[in-house]
mmCIF file of C-alpha atoms and ligand atoms in Angstrom:
data_model
loop_
_atom_site.group_PDB
_atom_site.id
_atom_site.type_symbol
_atom_site.label_atom_id
_atom_site.label_comp_id
_atom_site.label_asym_id
_atom_site.label_seq_id
_atom_site.Cartn_x
_atom_site.Cartn_y
_atom_site.Cartn_z
ATOM 1 C CA MET O 1 22.789 55.776 106.377
ATOM 2 C CA GLU O 2 23.654 52.643 104.322
ATOM 3 C CA ILE O 3 20.768 50.447 103.842
ATOM 4 C CA LYS O 4 22.269 46.695 105.403
ATOM 5 C CA LYS O 5 21.691 43.860 103.024
ATOM 6 C CA HIS O 6 19.908 41.159 104.193
ATOM 7 C CA ILE O 7 21.452 37.867 103.923
ATOM 8 C CA LEU O 8 19.594 34.392 104.394
ATOM 9 C CA ILE O 9 21.498 31.329 105.956
ATOM 10 C CA ILE O 10 19.895 27.885 105.338
ATOM 11 C CA ASN O 11 21.544 24.831 106.702
ATOM 12 C CA GLY O 12 19.864 21.614 105.256
ATOM 13 C CA PRO O 13 19.374 18.087 106.716
ATOM 14 C CA ASN O 14 21.205 16.724 109.668
ATOM 15 C CA LEU O 15 22.897 20.253 110.412
ATOM 16 C CA ASN O 16 21.326 20.636 113.612
ATOM 17 C CA ARG O 17 22.859 17.938 114.906
ATOM 18 C CA LEU O 18 25.887 19.100 114.842
ATOM 19 C CA GLY O 19 28.347 19.510 117.914
ATOM 20 C CA SER O 20 27.265 15.538 118.239
ATOM 21 C CA ARG O 21 26.754 14.784 114.378
ATOM 22 C CA GLU O 22 30.676 13.143 113.648
ATOM 23 C CA PRO O 23 32.836 15.798 115.183
ATOM 24 C CA GLY O 24 36.160 14.588 113.715
ATOM 25 C CA VAL O 25 34.774 15.691 110.795
ATOM 26 C CA TYR O 26 32.195 18.747 111.348
ATOM 27 C CA GLY O 27 33.905 19.902 114.579
ATOM 28 C CA ALA O 28 32.817 19.749 118.476
ATOM 29 C CA LYS O 29 30.499 23.365 117.927
ATOM 30 C CA THR O 30 26.841 23.593 118.046
ATOM 31 C CA LEU O 31 24.340 25.112 115.169
ATOM 32 C CA ASP O 32 23.659 27.201 117.906
ATOM 33 C CA ASP O 33 27.358 28.090 118.080
ATOM 34 C CA LEU O 34 27.677 28.867 114.210
ATOM 35 C CA GLN O 35 24.375 31.095 114.106
ATOM 36 C CA ASN O 36 25.784 33.292 117.026
ATOM 37 C CA GLU O 37 29.299 33.446 115.374
ATOM 38 C CA LEU O 38 27.791 34.596 112.558
ATOM 39 C CA GLU O 39 25.678 37.188 113.846
ATOM 40 C CA THR O 40 28.770 38.802 114.952
ATOM 41 C CA ALA O 41 30.641 38.529 111.996
ATOM 42 C CA ALA O 42 27.765 40.276 109.895
ATOM 43 C CA SER O 43 27.892 42.934 112.208
ATOM 44 C CA ALA O 44 31.156 43.493 111.626
ATOM 45 C CA LEU O 45 30.189 43.621 108.356
ATOM 46 C CA SER O 46 27.156 45.745 108.674
ATOM 47 C CA LEU O 47 25.012 42.652 106.577
ATOM 48 C CA ASP O 48 21.599 41.578 108.539
ATOM 49 C CA VAL O 49 21.466 37.507 108.960
ATOM 50 C CA SER O 50 18.349 35.430 109.480
ATOM 51 C CA PHE O 51 18.776 31.830 110.045
ATOM 52 C CA LYS O 52 16.639 28.697 108.600
ATOM 53 C CA GLN O 53 17.435 24.713 109.456
ATOM 54 C CA SER O 54 15.168 22.103 107.840
ATOM 55 C CA ASN O 55 15.766 18.839 107.682
ATOM 56 C CA SER O 56 13.297 18.561 104.376
ATOM 57 C CA GLU O 57 13.944 18.905 101.309
ATOM 58 C CA GLY O 58 10.307 20.787 100.637
ATOM 59 C CA GLU O 59 10.697 23.248 103.130
ATOM 60 C CA ILE O 60 14.335 24.321 102.056
ATOM 61 C CA ILE O 61 12.564 24.589 98.791
ATOM 62 C CA ASP O 62 10.207 26.991 100.033
ATOM 63 C CA PHE O 63 12.639 29.212 101.605
ATOM 64 C CA ILE O 64 14.328 29.461 98.701
ATOM 65 C CA HIS O 65 11.041 30.319 97.210
ATOM 66 C CA GLU O 66 10.380 33.567 99.911
ATOM 67 C CA SER O 67 13.935 35.000 99.812
ATOM 68 C CA PRO O 68 12.509 37.549 96.741
ATOM 69 C CA ASN O 69 12.076 40.673 98.142
ATOM 70 C CA ARG O 70 13.492 39.889 100.986
ATOM 71 C CA HIS O 71 16.965 38.793 101.097
ATOM 72 C CA GLU O 72 19.742 40.112 99.096
ATOM 73 C CA GLY O 73 21.404 36.770 99.013
ATOM 74 C CA ILE O 74 21.399 32.986 100.682
ATOM 75 C CA ILE O 75 24.188 31.581 102.112
ATOM 76 C CA LEU O 76 23.006 27.661 101.565
ATOM 77 C CA ASN O 77 24.684 24.328 103.103
ATOM 78 C CA ALA O 78 22.075 21.839 101.648
ATOM 79 C CA GLY O 79 23.860 19.068 103.649
ATOM 80 C CA ALA O 80 23.453 15.985 101.493
ATOM 81 C CA TYR O 81 21.111 17.049 99.161
ATOM 82 C CA THR O 82 23.508 18.860 97.216
ATOM 83 C CA HIS O 83 24.601 15.662 95.827
ATOM 84 C CA TYR O 84 21.609 14.861 94.175
ATOM 85 C CA SER O 85 18.414 17.372 94.763
ATOM 86 C CA TYR O 86 17.624 18.702 91.213
ATOM 87 C CA ALA O 87 14.641 20.366 93.481
ATOM 88 C CA ILE O 88 16.784 22.513 95.236
ATOM 89 C CA ARG O 89 18.573 22.975 92.263
ATOM 90 C CA ASP O 90 15.706 24.206 90.029
ATOM 91 C CA ALA O 91 14.489 26.435 93.365
ATOM 92 C CA ILE O 92 17.608 28.370 93.059
ATOM 93 C CA ALA O 93 17.538 29.027 89.445
ATOM 94 C CA SER O 94 13.871 29.983 90.042
ATOM 95 C CA VAL O 95 14.750 32.964 91.795
ATOM 96 C CA ASP O 96 17.054 35.942 91.335
ATOM 97 C CA VAL O 97 18.524 35.857 94.728
ATOM 98 C CA PRO O 98 22.437 35.020 94.683
ATOM 99 C CA VAL O 99 23.161 31.899 96.433
ATOM 100 C CA ILE O 100 26.725 30.728 97.538
ATOM 101 C CA GLU O 101 27.275 27.074 98.268
ATOM 102 C CA VAL O 102 29.115 26.324 101.530
ATOM 103 C CA HIS O 103 29.904 23.141 103.051
ATOM 104 C CA LEU O 104 32.144 23.004 106.351
ATOM 105 C CA SER O 105 34.003 19.826 105.021
ATOM 106 C CA ASN O 106 36.021 19.299 102.151
ATOM 107 C CA VAL O 107 33.426 17.529 100.174
ATOM 108 C CA HIS O 108 36.273 17.423 97.022
ATOM 109 C CA ALA O 109 38.458 15.227 99.811
ATOM 110 C CA ARG O 110 35.914 12.858 100.621
ATOM 111 C CA ASP O 111 33.307 10.061 99.349
ATOM 112 C CA ASP O 112 33.161 9.961 95.696
ATOM 113 C CA PHE O 113 29.456 10.637 95.955
ATOM 114 C CA ARG O 114 29.832 14.008 97.438
ATOM 115 C CA LYS O 115 32.163 15.785 95.091
ATOM 116 C CA GLU O 116 29.526 16.338 92.762
ATOM 117 C CA SER O 117 27.000 19.190 93.632
ATOM 118 C CA VAL O 118 24.130 19.439 91.609
ATOM 119 C CA ILE O 119 23.442 23.049 92.594
ATOM 120 C CA ALA O 120 27.001 24.505 92.015
ATOM 121 C CA PRO O 121 25.790 25.533 88.096
ATOM 122 C CA VAL O 122 23.137 27.838 89.712
ATOM 123 C CA THR O 123 24.793 29.187 92.530
ATOM 124 C CA ILE O 124 27.743 32.350 92.367
ATOM 125 C CA GLY O 125 29.843 30.085 94.186
ATOM 126 C CA GLN O 126 31.114 27.404 96.312
ATOM 127 C CA ILE O 127 33.153 27.476 99.357
ATOM 128 C CA SER O 128 33.763 24.059 100.846
ATOM 129 C CA GLY O 129 36.521 23.031 104.144
ATOM 130 C CA PHE O 130 36.832 25.692 106.350
ATOM 131 C CA GLY O 131 34.347 24.581 108.658
ATOM 132 C CA PHE O 132 32.427 27.618 110.559
ATOM 133 C CA ASP O 133 35.066 29.986 108.111
ATOM 134 C CA SER O 134 33.048 29.064 104.973
ATOM 135 C CA TYR O 135 30.418 31.077 106.070
ATOM 136 C CA LYS O 136 31.807 33.629 107.542
ATOM 137 C CA LEU O 137 33.717 33.710 103.781
ATOM 138 C CA ALA O 138 30.429 33.275 102.181
ATOM 139 C CA LEU O 139 29.517 36.551 104.119
ATOM 140 C CA HIS O 140 32.565 38.475 103.316
ATOM 141 C CA ALA O 141 31.920 37.821 99.164
ATOM 142 C CA PHE O 142 28.590 39.175 99.982
ATOM 143 C CA ARG O 143 29.725 41.863 100.956
ATOM 144 C CA THR O 144 31.971 43.117 98.135
ATOM 145 C CA ASN O 145 30.103 41.127 95.664
ATOM 146 C CA THR O 146 26.759 40.777 95.006
ATOM 147 C CA ASP O 147 26.330 42.188 91.005
ATOM 148 C CA ARG O 148 26.296 39.084 89.577
ATOM 149 C CA GLY O 149 24.067 36.595 88.137
ATOM 150 C CA ASN O 150 22.892 33.075 89.969
ATOM 151 C CA GLY O 151 25.166 31.438 87.643
ATOM 152 C CA LYS O 152 22.233 30.517 85.207
HETATM 153 C C1 DQA R 201 28.391 18.923 104.347
HETATM 154 C C2 DQA R 201 29.161 17.710 103.452
HETATM 155 C C3 DQA R 201 27.843 16.586 102.792
HETATM 156 O O1 DQA R 201 28.209 15.951 101.849
HETATM 157 C C4 DQA R 201 26.988 16.332 103.993
HETATM 158 O O2 DQA R 201 26.124 15.364 103.866
HETATM 159 C C5 DQA R 201 26.472 16.889 104.689
HETATM 160 C C6 DQA R 201 27.245 18.467 105.511
HETATM 161 C C7 DQA R 201 29.263 19.978 104.711
HETATM 162 O O3 DQA R 201 29.244 20.633 105.622
HETATM 163 O O4 DQA R 201 30.770 19.526 105.008
HETATM 164 O O5 DQA R 201 25.104 16.908 105.574
HETATM 165 O O6 DQA R 201 27.279 19.781 103.460
#
């Protein structure tokens, strides 16, 4: 019997506001909707998923530190921390769990400050601009390819 990979999906600051937060940018669906859709997508791919959301940098770092020996991969939407949190970047570099960076919006087509990701160099890749599908594409990537390093 196949042992299922366990993927941790972390949503960072303000993503608990999905559904009411700038719906023109982020859509009308909520974080619960996202998590329900990802449960379904993961089960179709024979992956196990669990979810964390935090508005705090330190808590996101703790989730990353706790991931070795529990999770085979992390899908991380670090929200605005993506663009300036060297502490989250260092947390990713400190564990041997592969991380995929995701964004609902296309961060390269928005404000200049969103074009830089300080975490991208320590992830295995970035998926940006496909709404909920960004996370689903990341699940597919973990299904087919986990045997790479963490970009470090
Ligand atoms: C985001 C993009 C970030 O620039 C922004 O700060 C967010 C959401 C996205 O999913 O598109 O909070 O990560």
